[in-house]
Amino acid sequence: QSVLTQPPSVSGAPGQRVTISCTGSNSNIGAGYDVHWYQQLPGTAPKLLIYASNNRPSGVPDRFSGSKSGTSASLAITGLQAEDEGDYYCQSYDISLSVFYVFGTGTRVTVL
Amino acid sequence: EVQLVQSGAEVKKPGDSLKISCKGSGYIFTDKWIAWVRQMPGKGLEWMGVIYPGDSDTKYSPSFQGQVTISADRSINTAHLQWNSLKASDTAMYYCARLDHYTGSFYFGSWGQGTLVSVSS
């Protein structure tokens, strides 16, 4: 079961800004572990979007940004584009369940 | 360029055995952990386990311990995920991913294209 909670869906018009929250606990995000974000476009494998809370791999547009505070993290997409439509997952490390790597519940982004 | 290429889709019956593969290239295969991630139809991502091909050190998620076996063959730069007796509930897409790290934090930096496993009588 996921220990990181995300909203099931968010939506926005092209050009708008949307944010996705990722809520954890003191055994993962709150314990100081980094949060990473993945984008999964329809019918494709997940792709790394943000690592260590606010770093973008080469090739990821700067429209995507991450932040972390306390037991939560957020992914922001500014200048929303039709090609951004898909599922987004946060991921961190958890010390309490011997699961090590935990994913968020996932958020479907819809471009109106 | 880092690449992880997975074996093709499989259609199996309950009780069958299965071994799927993930071949790495573009980096030193023995230097990086490889993870397996399950995605059931219409559902989210679940971490199953990891292996370090350098010494075959393996760690499993409690949910998958005893249900699958992760292995690696250093001679062909390939990691494997296997089942001894499949169940219908094993129907899912399975991804391999390379673990990268940054200031001690590990993340799934590169992903395979996925292997779809369908189990039905």
JSON list of C-alpha atoms in Angstrom, two decimals:
[
{"chain": "A", "resi": 1, "resn": "GLN", "atom": "CA", "xyz": [0.00, 0.00, 0.00]},
{"chain": "A", "resi": 2, "resn": "SER", "atom": "CA", "xyz": [1.16, 3.54, -0.78]},
{"chain": "A", "resi": 3, "resn": "VAL", "atom": "CA", "xyz": [2.29, 5.60, 2.20]},
{"chain": "A", "resi": 4, "resn": "LEU", "atom": "CA", "xyz": [2.56, 8.77, 0.13]},
{"chain": "A", "resi": 5, "resn": "THR", "atom": "CA", "xyz": [-0.79, 10.38, -0.65]},
{"chain": "A", "resi": 6, "resn": "GLN", "atom": "CA", "xyz": [-1.47, 12.38, -3.79]},
{"chain": "A", "resi": 7, "resn": "PRO", "atom": "CA", "xyz": [-4.70, 13.87, -5.15]},
{"chain": "A", "resi": 8, "resn": "PRO", "atom": "CA", "xyz": [-6.26, 11.51, -7.69]},
{"chain": "A", "resi": 9, "resn": "SER", "atom": "CA", "xyz": [-6.54, 14.21, -10.32]},
{"chain": "A", "resi": 10, "resn": "VAL", "atom": "CA", "xyz": [-5.77, 17.80, -11.16]},
{"chain": "A", "resi": 11, "resn": "SER", "atom": "CA", "xyz": [-6.68, 19.75, -14.26]},
{"chain": "A", "resi": 12, "resn": "GLY", "atom": "CA", "xyz": [-5.95, 23.05, -15.91]},
{"chain": "A", "resi": 13, "resn": "ALA", "atom": "CA", "xyz": [-6.23, 24.93, -19.15]},
{"chain": "A", "resi": 14, "resn": "PRO", "atom": "CA", "xyz": [-3.25, 25.29, -21.45]},
{"chain": "A", "resi": 15, "resn": "GLY", "atom": "CA", "xyz": [-0.83, 27.87, -20.10]},
{"chain": "A", "resi": 16, "resn": "GLN", "atom": "CA", "xyz": [-2.07, 27.59, -16.52]},
{"chain": "A", "resi": 17, "resn": "ARG", "atom": "CA", "xyz": [-0.13, 26.50, -13.45]},
{"chain": "A", "resi": 18, "resn": "VAL", "atom": "CA", "xyz": [-1.06, 23.33, -11.58]},
{"chain": "A", "resi": 19, "resn": "THR", "atom": "CA", "xyz": [0.43, 21.79, -8.47]},
{"chain": "A", "resi": 20, "resn": "ILE", "atom": "CA", "xyz": [0.42, 18.22, -7.21]},
{"chain": "A", "resi": 21, "resn": "SER", "atom": "CA", "xyz": [0.89, 17.52, -3.53]},
{"chain": "A", "resi": 22, "resn": "CYS", "atom": "CA", "xyz": [2.57, 14.47, -2.01]},
{"chain": "A", "resi": 23, "resn": "THR", "atom": "CA", "xyz": [1.82, 13.95, 1.67]},
{"chain": "A", "resi": 24, "resn": "GLY", "atom": "CA", "xyz": [3.93, 11.58, 3.72]},
{"chain": "A", "resi": 25, "resn": "SER", "atom": "CA", "xyz": [4.88, 11.15, 7.35]},
{"chain": "A", "resi": 26, "resn": "ASN", "atom": "CA", "xyz": [7.76, 11.31, 9.80]},
{"chain": "A", "resi": 27, "resn": "SER", "atom": "CA", "xyz": [9.07, 7.95, 8.56]},
{"chain": "A", "resi": 28, "resn": "ASN", "atom": "CA", "xyz": [9.66, 9.16, 5.02]},
{"chain": "A", "resi": 29, "resn": "ILE", "atom": "CA", "xyz": [9.52, 12.79, 3.83]},
{"chain": "A", "resi": 30, "resn": "GLY", "atom": "CA", "xyz": [9.39, 14.16, 7.38]},
{"chain": "A", "resi": 31, "resn": "ALA", "atom": "CA", "xyz": [12.50, 12.16, 8.29]},
{"chain": "A", "resi": 32, "resn": "GLY", "atom": "CA", "xyz": [14.43, 14.23, 5.77]},
{"chain": "A", "resi": 33, "resn": "TYR", "atom": "CA", "xyz": [14.41, 11.82, 2.85]},
{"chain": "A", "resi": 34, "resn": "ASP", "atom": "CA", "xyz": [14.35, 13.35, -0.60]},
{"chain": "A", "resi": 35, "resn": "VAL", "atom": "CA", "xyz": [11.31, 13.24, -2.87]},
{"chain": "A", "resi": 36, "resn": "HIS", "atom": "CA", "xyz": [11.52, 12.35, -6.54]},
{"chain": "A", "resi": 37, "resn": "TRP", "atom": "CA", "xyz": [8.88, 12.75, -9.23]},
{"chain": "A", "resi": 38, "resn": "TYR", "atom": "CA", "xyz": [8.04, 10.65, -12.28]},
{"chain": "A", "resi": 39, "resn": "GLN", "atom": "CA", "xyz": [5.89, 11.33, -15.33]},
{"chain": "A", "resi": 40, "resn": "GLN", "atom": "CA", "xyz": [4.04, 8.52, -17.05]},
{"chain": "A", "resi": 41, "resn": "LEU", "atom": "CA", "xyz": [2.46, 9.51, -20.34]},
{"chain": "A", "resi": 42, "resn": "PRO", "atom": "CA", "xyz": [-0.32, 7.26, -21.68]},
{"chain": "A", "resi": 43, "resn": "GLY", "atom": "CA", "xyz": [0.95, 3.87, -22.77]},
{"chain": "A", "resi": 44, "resn": "THR", "atom": "CA", "xyz": [4.56, 4.57, -21.87]},
{"chain": "A", "resi": 45, "resn": "ALA", "atom": "CA", "xyz": [7.03, 3.72, -19.11]},
{"chain": "A", "resi": 46, "resn": "PRO", "atom": "CA", "xyz": [7.54, 6.16, -16.24]},
{"chain": "A", "resi": 47, "resn": "LYS", "atom": "CA", "xyz": [10.23, 8.77, -16.72]},
{"chain": "A", "resi": 48, "resn": "LEU", "atom": "CA", "xyz": [12.23, 10.65, -14.10]},
{"chain": "A", "resi": 49, "resn": "LEU", "atom": "CA", "xyz": [11.03, 14.25, -13.91]},
{"chain": "A", "resi": 50, "resn": "ILE", "atom": "CA", "xyz": [12.54, 15.69, -10.71]},
{"chain": "A", "resi": 51, "resn": "TYR", "atom": "CA", "xyz": [15.13, 14.15, -8.40]},
{"chain": "A", "resi": 52, "resn": "ALA", "atom": "CA", "xyz": [16.16, 15.11, -4.88]},
{"chain": "A", "resi": 53, "resn": "SER", "atom": "CA", "xyz": [13.14, 17.37, -4.45]},
{"chain": "A", "resi": 54, "resn": "ASN", "atom": "CA", "xyz": [14.03, 20.13, -6.93]},
{"chain": "A", "resi": 55, "resn": "ASN", "atom": "CA", "xyz": [16.58, 18.94, -9.53]},
{"chain": "A", "resi": 56, "resn": "ARG", "atom": "CA", "xyz": [15.70, 18.37, -13.17]},
{"chain": "A", "resi": 57, "resn": "PRO", "atom": "CA", "xyz": [17.46, 15.76, -15.31]},
{"chain": "A", "resi": 58, "resn": "SER", "atom": "CA", "xyz": [18.84, 16.95, -18.61]},
{"chain": "A", "resi": 59, "resn": "GLY", "atom": "CA", "xyz": [16.05, 17.47, -21.13]},
{"chain": "A", "resi": 60, "resn": "VAL", "atom": "CA", "xyz": [13.26, 18.16, -18.66]},
{"chain": "A", "resi": 61, "resn": "PRO", "atom": "CA", "xyz": [11.79, 21.62, -19.26]},
{"chain": "A", "resi": 62, "resn": "ASP", "atom": "CA", "xyz": [12.07, 24.20, -16.50]},
{"chain": "A", "resi": 63, "resn": "ARG", "atom": "CA", "xyz": [8.25, 24.38, -16.48]},
{"chain": "A", "resi": 64, "resn": "PHE", "atom": "CA", "xyz": [8.52, 21.53, -13.99]},
{"chain": "A", "resi": 65, "resn": "SER", "atom": "CA", "xyz": [9.71, 22.29, -10.47]},
{"chain": "A", "resi": 66, "resn": "GLY", "atom": "CA", "xyz": [9.62, 20.60, -7.11]},
{"chain": "A", "resi": 67, "resn": "SER", "atom": "CA", "xyz": [9.66, 21.64, -3.48]},
{"chain": "A", "resi": 68, "resn": "LYS", "atom": "CA", "xyz": [9.55, 19.99, -0.08]},
{"chain": "A", "resi": 69, "resn": "SER", "atom": "CA", "xyz": [8.51, 21.14, 3.35]},
{"chain": "A", "resi": 70, "resn": "GLY", "atom": "CA", "xyz": [7.94, 19.16, 6.51]},
{"chain": "A", "resi": 71, "resn": "THR", "atom": "CA", "xyz": [6.14, 15.92, 5.69]},
{"chain": "A", "resi": 72, "resn": "SER", "atom": "CA", "xyz": [4.99, 17.02, 2.24]},
{"chain": "A", "resi": 73, "resn": "ALA", "atom": "CA", "xyz": [6.31, 17.82, -1.20]},
{"chain": "A", "resi": 74, "resn": "SER", "atom": "CA", "xyz": [4.87, 19.44, -4.29]},
{"chain": "A", "resi": 75, "resn": "LEU", "atom": "CA", "xyz": [5.34, 19.33, -8.03]},
{"chain": "A", "resi": 76, "resn": "ALA", "atom": "CA", "xyz": [4.44, 22.44, -9.99]},
{"chain": "A", "resi": 77, "resn": "ILE", "atom": "CA", "xyz": [3.83, 22.59, -13.72]},
{"chain": "A", "resi": 78, "resn": "THR", "atom": "CA", "xyz": [3.74, 26.08, -15.14]},
{"chain": "A", "resi": 79, "resn": "GLY", "atom": "CA", "xyz": [2.64, 26.91, -18.67]},
{"chain": "A", "resi": 80, "resn": "LEU", "atom": "CA", "xyz": [0.64, 23.67, -18.86]},
{"chain": "A", "resi": 81, "resn": "GLN", "atom": "CA", "xyz": [0.77, 22.03, -22.29]},
{"chain": "A", "resi": 82, "resn": "ALA", "atom": "CA", "xyz": [-1.35, 19.32, -23.89]},
{"chain": "A", "resi": 83, "resn": "GLU", "atom": "CA", "xyz": [1.68, 17.02, -23.94]},
{"chain": "A", "resi": 84, "resn": "ASP", "atom": "CA", "xyz": [1.82, 17.14, -20.14]},
{"chain": "A", "resi": 85, "resn": "GLU", "atom": "CA", "xyz": [-1.35, 15.08, -19.84]},
{"chain": "A", "resi": 86, "resn": "GLY", "atom": "CA", "xyz": [-0.62, 11.86, -17.99]},
{"chain": "A", "resi": 87, "resn": "ASP", "atom": "CA", "xyz": [0.07, 10.39, -14.57]},
{"chain": "A", "resi": 88, "resn": "TYR", "atom": "CA", "xyz": [2.55, 11.76, -12.06]},
{"chain": "A", "resi": 89, "resn": "TYR", "atom": "CA", "xyz": [4.04, 9.89, -9.11]},
{"chain": "A", "resi": 90, "resn": "CYS", "atom": "CA", "xyz": [6.13, 11.02, -6.18]},
{"chain": "A", "resi": 91, "resn": "GLN", "atom": "CA", "xyz": [8.61, 8.65, -4.56]},
{"chain": "A", "resi": 92, "resn": "SER", "atom": "CA", "xyz": [10.68, 8.65, -1.41]},
{"chain": "A", "resi": 93, "resn": "TYR", "atom": "CA", "xyz": [12.38, 6.35, 1.06]},
{"chain": "A", "resi": 94, "resn": "ASP", "atom": "CA", "xyz": [10.63, 4.95, 4.14]},
{"chain": "A", "resi": 95, "resn": "ILE", "atom": "CA", "xyz": [12.35, 3.63, 7.22]},
{"chain": "A", "resi": 96, "resn": "SER", "atom": "CA", "xyz": [9.38, 2.06, 8.96]},
{"chain": "A", "resi": 97, "resn": "LEU", "atom": "CA", "xyz": [8.13, -0.74, 6.74]},
{"chain": "A", "resi": 98, "resn": "SER", "atom": "CA", "xyz": [11.30, -2.30, 5.32]},
{"chain": "A", "resi": 99, "resn": "VAL", "atom": "CA", "xyz": [9.84, -1.30, 1.99]},
{"chain": "A", "resi": 100, "resn": "PHE", "atom": "CA", "xyz": [12.66, 1.14, 1.35]},
{"chain": "A", "resi": 101, "resn": "TYR", "atom": "CA", "xyz": [11.30, 2.76, -1.80]},
{"chain": "A", "resi": 102, "resn": "VAL", "atom": "CA", "xyz": [7.72, 4.01, -1.69]},
{"chain": "A", "resi": 103, "resn": "PHE", "atom": "CA", "xyz": [5.65, 5.60, -4.42]},
{"chain": "A", "resi": 104, "resn": "GLY", "atom": "CA", "xyz": [2.78, 8.01, -4.14]},
{"chain": "A", "resi": 105, "resn": "THR", "atom": "CA", "xyz": [-0.74, 7.05, -5.09]},
{"chain": "A", "resi": 106, "resn": "GLY", "atom": "CA", "xyz": [-0.42, 8.89, -8.40]},
{"chain": "A", "resi": 107, "resn": "THR", "atom": "CA", "xyz": [-2.14, 11.95, -9.88]},
{"chain": "A", "resi": 108, "resn": "ARG", "atom": "CA", "xyz": [-3.77, 12.16, -13.29]},
{"chain": "A", "resi": 109, "resn": "VAL", "atom": "CA", "xyz": [-3.15, 15.54, -14.92]},
{"chain": "A", "resi": 110, "resn": "THR", "atom": "CA", "xyz": [-5.77, 16.57, -17.46]},
{"chain": "A", "resi": 111, "resn": "VAL", "atom": "CA", "xyz": [-5.31, 19.50, -19.81]},
{"chain": "A", "resi": 112, "resn": "LEU", "atom": "CA", "xyz": [-8.71, 21.04, -20.46]},
{"chain": "B", "resi": 1, "resn": "GLU", "atom": "CA", "xyz": [23.31, 6.47, -23.48]},
{"chain": "B", "resi": 2, "resn": "VAL", "atom": "CA", "xyz": [21.88, 4.33, -20.71]},
{"chain": "B", "resi": 3, "resn": "GLN", "atom": "CA", "xyz": [19.39, 1.76, -21.99]},
{"chain": "B", "resi": 4, "resn": "LEU", "atom": "CA", "xyz": [17.38, -0.93, -20.27]},
{"chain": "B", "resi": 5, "resn": "VAL", "atom": "CA", "xyz": [15.73, -3.30, -22.73]},
{"chain": "B", "resi": 6, "resn": "GLN", "atom": "CA", "xyz": [13.20, -5.76, -21.39]},
{"chain": "B", "resi": 7, "resn": "SER", "atom": "CA", "xyz": [11.98, -9.05, -22.80]},
{"chain": "B", "resi": 8, "resn": "GLY", "atom": "CA", "xyz": [8.68, -9.28, -24.65]},
{"chain": "B", "resi": 9, "resn": "ALA", "atom": "CA", "xyz": [5.11, -9.74, -23.48]},
{"chain": "B", "resi": 10, "resn": "GLU", "atom": "CA", "xyz": [4.13, -13.08, -21.98]},
{"chain": "B", "resi": 11, "resn": "VAL", "atom": "CA", "xyz": [0.81, -14.93, -21.86]},
{"chain": "B", "resi": 12, "resn": "LYS", "atom": "CA", "xyz": [0.74, -17.69, -19.26]},
{"chain": "B", "resi": 13, "resn": "LYS", "atom": "CA", "xyz": [-1.62, -19.96, -17.35]},
{"chain": "B", "resi": 14, "resn": "PRO", "atom": "CA", "xyz": [-2.00, -20.11, -13.57]},
{"chain": "B", "resi": 15, "resn": "GLY", "atom": "CA", "xyz": [0.66, -22.37, -12.11]},
{"chain": "B", "resi": 16, "resn": "ASP", "atom": "CA", "xyz": [3.15, -21.73, -14.93]},
{"chain": "B", "resi": 17, "resn": "SER", "atom": "CA", "xyz": [6.67, -20.56, -14.22]},
{"chain": "B", "resi": 18, "resn": "LEU", "atom": "CA", "xyz": [8.15, -17.48, -15.86]},
{"chain": "B", "resi": 19, "resn": "LYS", "atom": "CA", "xyz": [11.41, -15.55, -16.02]},
{"chain": "B", "resi": 20, "resn": "ILE", "atom": "CA", "xyz": [11.55, -12.10, -17.61]},
{"chain": "B", "resi": 21, "resn": "SER", "atom": "CA", "xyz": [14.69, -10.13, -18.31]},
{"chain": "B", "resi": 22, "resn": "CYS", "atom": "CA", "xyz": [16.16, -6.64, -18.39]},
{"chain": "B", "resi": 23, "resn": "LYS", "atom": "CA", "xyz": [19.39, -6.01, -20.29]},
{"chain": "B", "resi": 24, "resn": "GLY", "atom": "CA", "xyz": [21.42, -2.95, -19.44]},
{"chain": "B", "resi": 25, "resn": "SER", "atom": "CA", "xyz": [23.80, -1.08, -21.73]},
{"chain": "B", "resi": 26, "resn": "GLY", "atom": "CA", "xyz": [25.60, 2.24, -21.88]},
{"chain": "B", "resi": 27, "resn": "TYR", "atom": "CA", "xyz": [27.05, 1.99, -18.38]},
{"chain": "B", "resi": 28, "resn": "ILE", "atom": "CA", "xyz": [28.94, -0.42, -16.13]},
{"chain": "B", "resi": 29, "resn": "PHE", "atom": "CA", "xyz": [26.17, -2.88, -15.29]},
{"chain": "B", "resi": 30, "resn": "THR", "atom": "CA", "xyz": [27.79, -4.13, -12.09]},
{"chain": "B", "resi": 31, "resn": "ASP", "atom": "CA", "xyz": [28.04, -0.64, -10.59]},
{"chain": "B", "resi": 32, "resn": "LYS", "atom": "CA", "xyz": [24.34, 0.22, -10.26]},
{"chain": "B", "resi": 33, "resn": "TRP", "atom": "CA", "xyz": [21.38, -1.31, -8.45]},
{"chain": "B", "resi": 34, "resn": "ILE", "atom": "CA", "xyz": [18.54, -2.55, -10.66]},
{"chain": "B", "resi": 35, "resn": "ALA", "atom": "CA", "xyz": [14.97, -2.46, -9.36]},
{"chain": "B", "resi": 36, "resn": "TRP", "atom": "CA", "xyz": [11.75, -4.12, -10.43]},
{"chain": "B", "resi": 37, "resn": "VAL", "atom": "CA", "xyz": [8.46, -2.22, -10.26]},
{"chain": "B", "resi": 38, "resn": "ARG", "atom": "CA", "xyz": [4.96, -3.62, -10.75]},
{"chain": "B", "resi": 39, "resn": "GLN", "atom": "CA", "xyz": [2.02, -1.76, -12.24]},
{"chain": "B", "resi": 40, "resn": "MET", "atom": "CA", "xyz": [-1.25, -3.64, -12.16]},
{"chain": "B", "resi": 41, "resn": "PRO", "atom": "CA", "xyz": [-3.90, -2.69, -14.75]},
{"chain": "B", "resi": 42, "resn": "GLY", "atom": "CA", "xyz": [-5.12, 0.83, -14.11]},
{"chain": "B", "resi": 43, "resn": "LYS", "atom": "CA", "xyz": [-3.13, 1.10, -10.88]},
{"chain": "B", "resi": 44, "resn": "GLY", "atom": "CA", "xyz": [-0.05, 2.81, -9.52]},
{"chain": "B", "resi": 45, "resn": "LEU", "atom": "CA", "xyz": [3.60, 1.86, -9.17]},
{"chain": "B", "resi": 46, "resn": "GLU", "atom": "CA", "xyz": [4.83, -0.66, -6.57]},
{"chain": "B", "resi": 47, "resn": "TRP", "atom": "CA", "xyz": [8.48, -1.33, -5.76]},
{"chain": "B", "resi": 48, "resn": "MET", "atom": "CA", "xyz": [9.15, -5.09, -5.70]},
{"chain": "B", "resi": 49, "resn": "GLY", "atom": "CA", "xyz": [12.83, -5.41, -5.00]},
{"chain": "B", "resi": 50, "resn": "VAL", "atom": "CA", "xyz": [16.36, -4.49, -6.03]},
{"chain": "B", "resi": 51, "resn": "ILE", "atom": "CA", "xyz": [19.57, -6.29, -6.91]},
{"chain": "B", "resi": 52, "resn": "TYR", "atom": "CA", "xyz": [23.16, -5.11, -7.06]},
{"chain": "B", "resi": 53, "resn": "PRO", "atom": "CA", "xyz": [24.66, -7.04, -9.99]},
{"chain": "B", "resi": 54, "resn": "GLY", "atom": "CA", "xyz": [28.17, -6.51, -8.66]},
{"chain": "B", "resi": 55, "resn": "ASP", "atom": "CA", "xyz": [27.66, -8.98, -5.82]},
{"chain": "B", "resi": 56, "resn": "SER", "atom": "CA", "xyz": [24.02, -10.09, -6.31]},
{"chain": "B", "resi": 57, "resn": "ASP", "atom": "CA", "xyz": [22.97, -8.48, -3.02]},
{"chain": "B", "resi": 58, "resn": "THR", "atom": "CA", "xyz": [19.16, -8.49, -3.19]},
{"chain": "B", "resi": 59, "resn": "LYS", "atom": "CA", "xyz": [16.44, -6.77, -1.17]},
{"chain": "B", "resi": 60, "resn": "TYR", "atom": "CA", "xyz": [12.71, -7.41, -1.46]},
{"chain": "B", "resi": 61, "resn": "SER", "atom": "CA", "xyz": [9.64, -5.47, -0.51]},
{"chain": "B", "resi": 62, "resn": "PRO", "atom": "CA", "xyz": [7.77, -7.43, 2.19]},
{"chain": "B", "resi": 63, "resn": "SER", "atom": "CA", "xyz": [4.79, -7.64, -0.19]},
{"chain": "B", "resi": 64, "resn": "PHE", "atom": "CA", "xyz": [6.85, -9.59, -2.73]},
{"chain": "B", "resi": 65, "resn": "GLN", "atom": "CA", "xyz": [9.27, -11.54, -0.51]},
{"chain": "B", "resi": 66, "resn": "GLY", "atom": "CA", "xyz": [8.83, -15.23, -1.26]},
{"chain": "B", "resi": 67, "resn": "GLN", "atom": "CA", "xyz": [6.56, -14.52, -4.23]},
{"chain": "B", "resi": 68, "resn": "VAL", "atom": "CA", "xyz": [9.25, -13.72, -6.80]},
{"chain": "B", "resi": 69, "resn": "THR", "atom": "CA", "xyz": [12.99, -14.15, -7.25]},
{"chain": "B", "resi": 70, "resn": "ILE", "atom": "CA", "xyz": [15.30, -11.44, -8.54]},
{"chain": "B", "resi": 71, "resn": "SER", "atom": "CA", "xyz": [18.65, -12.43, -10.01]},
{"chain": "B", "resi": 72, "resn": "ALA", "atom": "CA", "xyz": [21.36, -11.05, -12.27]},
{"chain": "B", "resi": 73, "resn": "ASP", "atom": "CA", "xyz": [23.80, -12.48, -14.80]},
{"chain": "B", "resi": 74, "resn": "ARG", "atom": "CA", "xyz": [26.84, -10.22, -14.92]},
{"chain": "B", "resi": 75, "resn": "SER", "atom": "CA", "xyz": [28.24, -12.00, -17.97]},
{"chain": "B", "resi": 76, "resn": "ILE", "atom": "CA", "xyz": [25.37, -10.73, -20.14]},
{"chain": "B", "resi": 77, "resn": "ASN", "atom": "CA", "xyz": [24.49, -7.53, -18.26]},
{"chain": "B", "resi": 78, "resn": "THR", "atom": "CA", "xyz": [21.01, -8.82, -17.53]},
{"chain": "B", "resi": 79, "resn": "ALA", "atom": "CA", "xyz": [18.71, -8.83, -14.53]},
{"chain": "B", "resi": 80, "resn": "HIS", "atom": "CA", "xyz": [15.84, -11.26, -14.16]},
{"chain": "B", "resi": 81, "resn": "LEU", "atom": "CA", "xyz": [12.51, -11.47, -12.38]},
{"chain": "B", "resi": 82, "resn": "GLN", "atom": "CA", "xyz": [11.00, -14.92, -12.00]},
{"chain": "B", "resi": 83, "resn": "TRP", "atom": "CA", "xyz": [7.96, -16.70, -10.68]},
{"chain": "B", "resi": 84, "resn": "ASN", "atom": "CA", "xyz": [7.69, -20.42, -9.84]},
{"chain": "B", "resi": 85, "resn": "SER", "atom": "CA", "xyz": [3.90, -20.55, -9.94]},
{"chain": "B", "resi": 86, "resn": "LEU", "atom": "CA", "xyz": [1.99, -17.67, -11.48]},
{"chain": "B", "resi": 87, "resn": "LYS", "atom": "CA", "xyz": [-1.41, -16.52, -10.29]},
{"chain": "B", "resi": 88, "resn": "ALA", "atom": "CA", "xyz": [-4.02, -14.51, -12.15]},
{"chain": "B", "resi": 89, "resn": "SER", "atom": "CA", "xyz": [-3.26, -11.67, -9.76]},
{"chain": "B", "resi": 90, "resn": "ASP", "atom": "CA", "xyz": [0.28, -11.48, -11.20]},
{"chain": "B", "resi": 91, "resn": "THR", "atom": "CA", "xyz": [-1.20, -9.98, -14.35]},
{"chain": "B", "resi": 92, "resn": "ALA", "atom": "CA", "xyz": [0.54, -6.63, -14.66]},
{"chain": "B", "resi": 93, "resn": "MET", "atom": "CA", "xyz": [3.16, -4.56, -16.42]},
{"chain": "B", "resi": 94, "resn": "TYR", "atom": "CA", "xyz": [6.61, -5.05, -14.92]},
{"chain": "B", "resi": 95, "resn": "TYR", "atom": "CA", "xyz": [9.31, -2.43, -15.27]},
{"chain": "B", "resi": 96, "resn": "CYS", "atom": "CA", "xyz": [12.99, -2.60, -14.47]},
{"chain": "B", "resi": 97, "resn": "ALA", "atom": "CA", "xyz": [14.73, 0.61, -13.51]},
{"chain": "B", "resi": 98, "resn": "ARG", "atom": "CA", "xyz": [18.27, 1.64, -12.68]},
{"chain": "B", "resi": 99, "resn": "LEU", "atom": "CA", "xyz": [18.84, 3.22, -9.31]},
{"chain": "B", "resi": 100, "resn": "ASP", "atom": "CA", "xyz": [20.83, 6.43, -9.40]},
{"chain": "B", "resi": 101, "resn": "HIS", "atom": "CA", "xyz": [21.80, 8.51, -6.42]},
{"chain": "B", "resi": 102, "resn": "TYR", "atom": "CA", "xyz": [22.35, 12.12, -5.47]},
{"chain": "B", "resi": 103, "resn": "THR", "atom": "CA", "xyz": [23.75, 13.15, -2.10]},
{"chain": "B", "resi": 104, "resn": "GLY", "atom": "CA", "xyz": [22.88, 9.75, -0.71]},
{"chain": "B", "resi": 105, "resn": "SER", "atom": "CA", "xyz": [19.31, 9.75, -2.03]},
{"chain": "B", "resi": 106, "resn": "PHE", "atom": "CA", "xyz": [18.34, 6.97, -4.43]},
{"chain": "B", "resi": 107, "resn": "TYR", "atom": "CA", "xyz": [15.88, 7.35, -7.28]},
{"chain": "B", "resi": 108, "resn": "PHE", "atom": "CA", "xyz": [14.86, 5.47, -10.43]},
{"chain": "B", "resi": 109, "resn": "GLY", "atom": "CA", "xyz": [16.87, 7.29, -13.07]},
{"chain": "B", "resi": 110, "resn": "SER", "atom": "CA", "xyz": [16.34, 5.12, -16.14]},
{"chain": "B", "resi": 111, "resn": "TRP", "atom": "CA", "xyz": [13.52, 2.74, -16.95]},
{"chain": "B", "resi": 112, "resn": "GLY", "atom": "CA", "xyz": [12.97, -0.20, -19.25]},
{"chain": "B", "resi": 113, "resn": "GLN", "atom": "CA", "xyz": [10.05, -0.19, -21.65]},
{"chain": "B", "resi": 114, "resn": "GLY", "atom": "CA", "xyz": [8.09, -2.68, -19.56]},
{"chain": "B", "resi": 115, "resn": "THR", "atom": "CA", "xyz": [7.08, -6.33, -19.91]},
{"chain": "B", "resi": 116, "resn": "LEU", "atom": "CA", "xyz": [3.38, -7.14, -19.90]},
{"chain": "B", "resi": 117, "resn": "VAL", "atom": "CA", "xyz": [2.59, -10.41, -18.14]},
{"chain": "B", "resi": 118, "resn": "SER", "atom": "CA", "xyz": [-0.91, -11.82, -18.61]},
{"chain": "B", "resi": 119, "resn": "VAL", "atom": "CA", "xyz": [-2.00, -14.82, -16.57]},
{"chain": "B", "resi": 120, "resn": "SER", "atom": "CA", "xyz": [-5.31, -16.45, -17.41]},
{"chain": "B", "resi": 121, "resn": "SER", "atom": "CA", "xyz": [-6.76, -19.91, -17.64]}
]
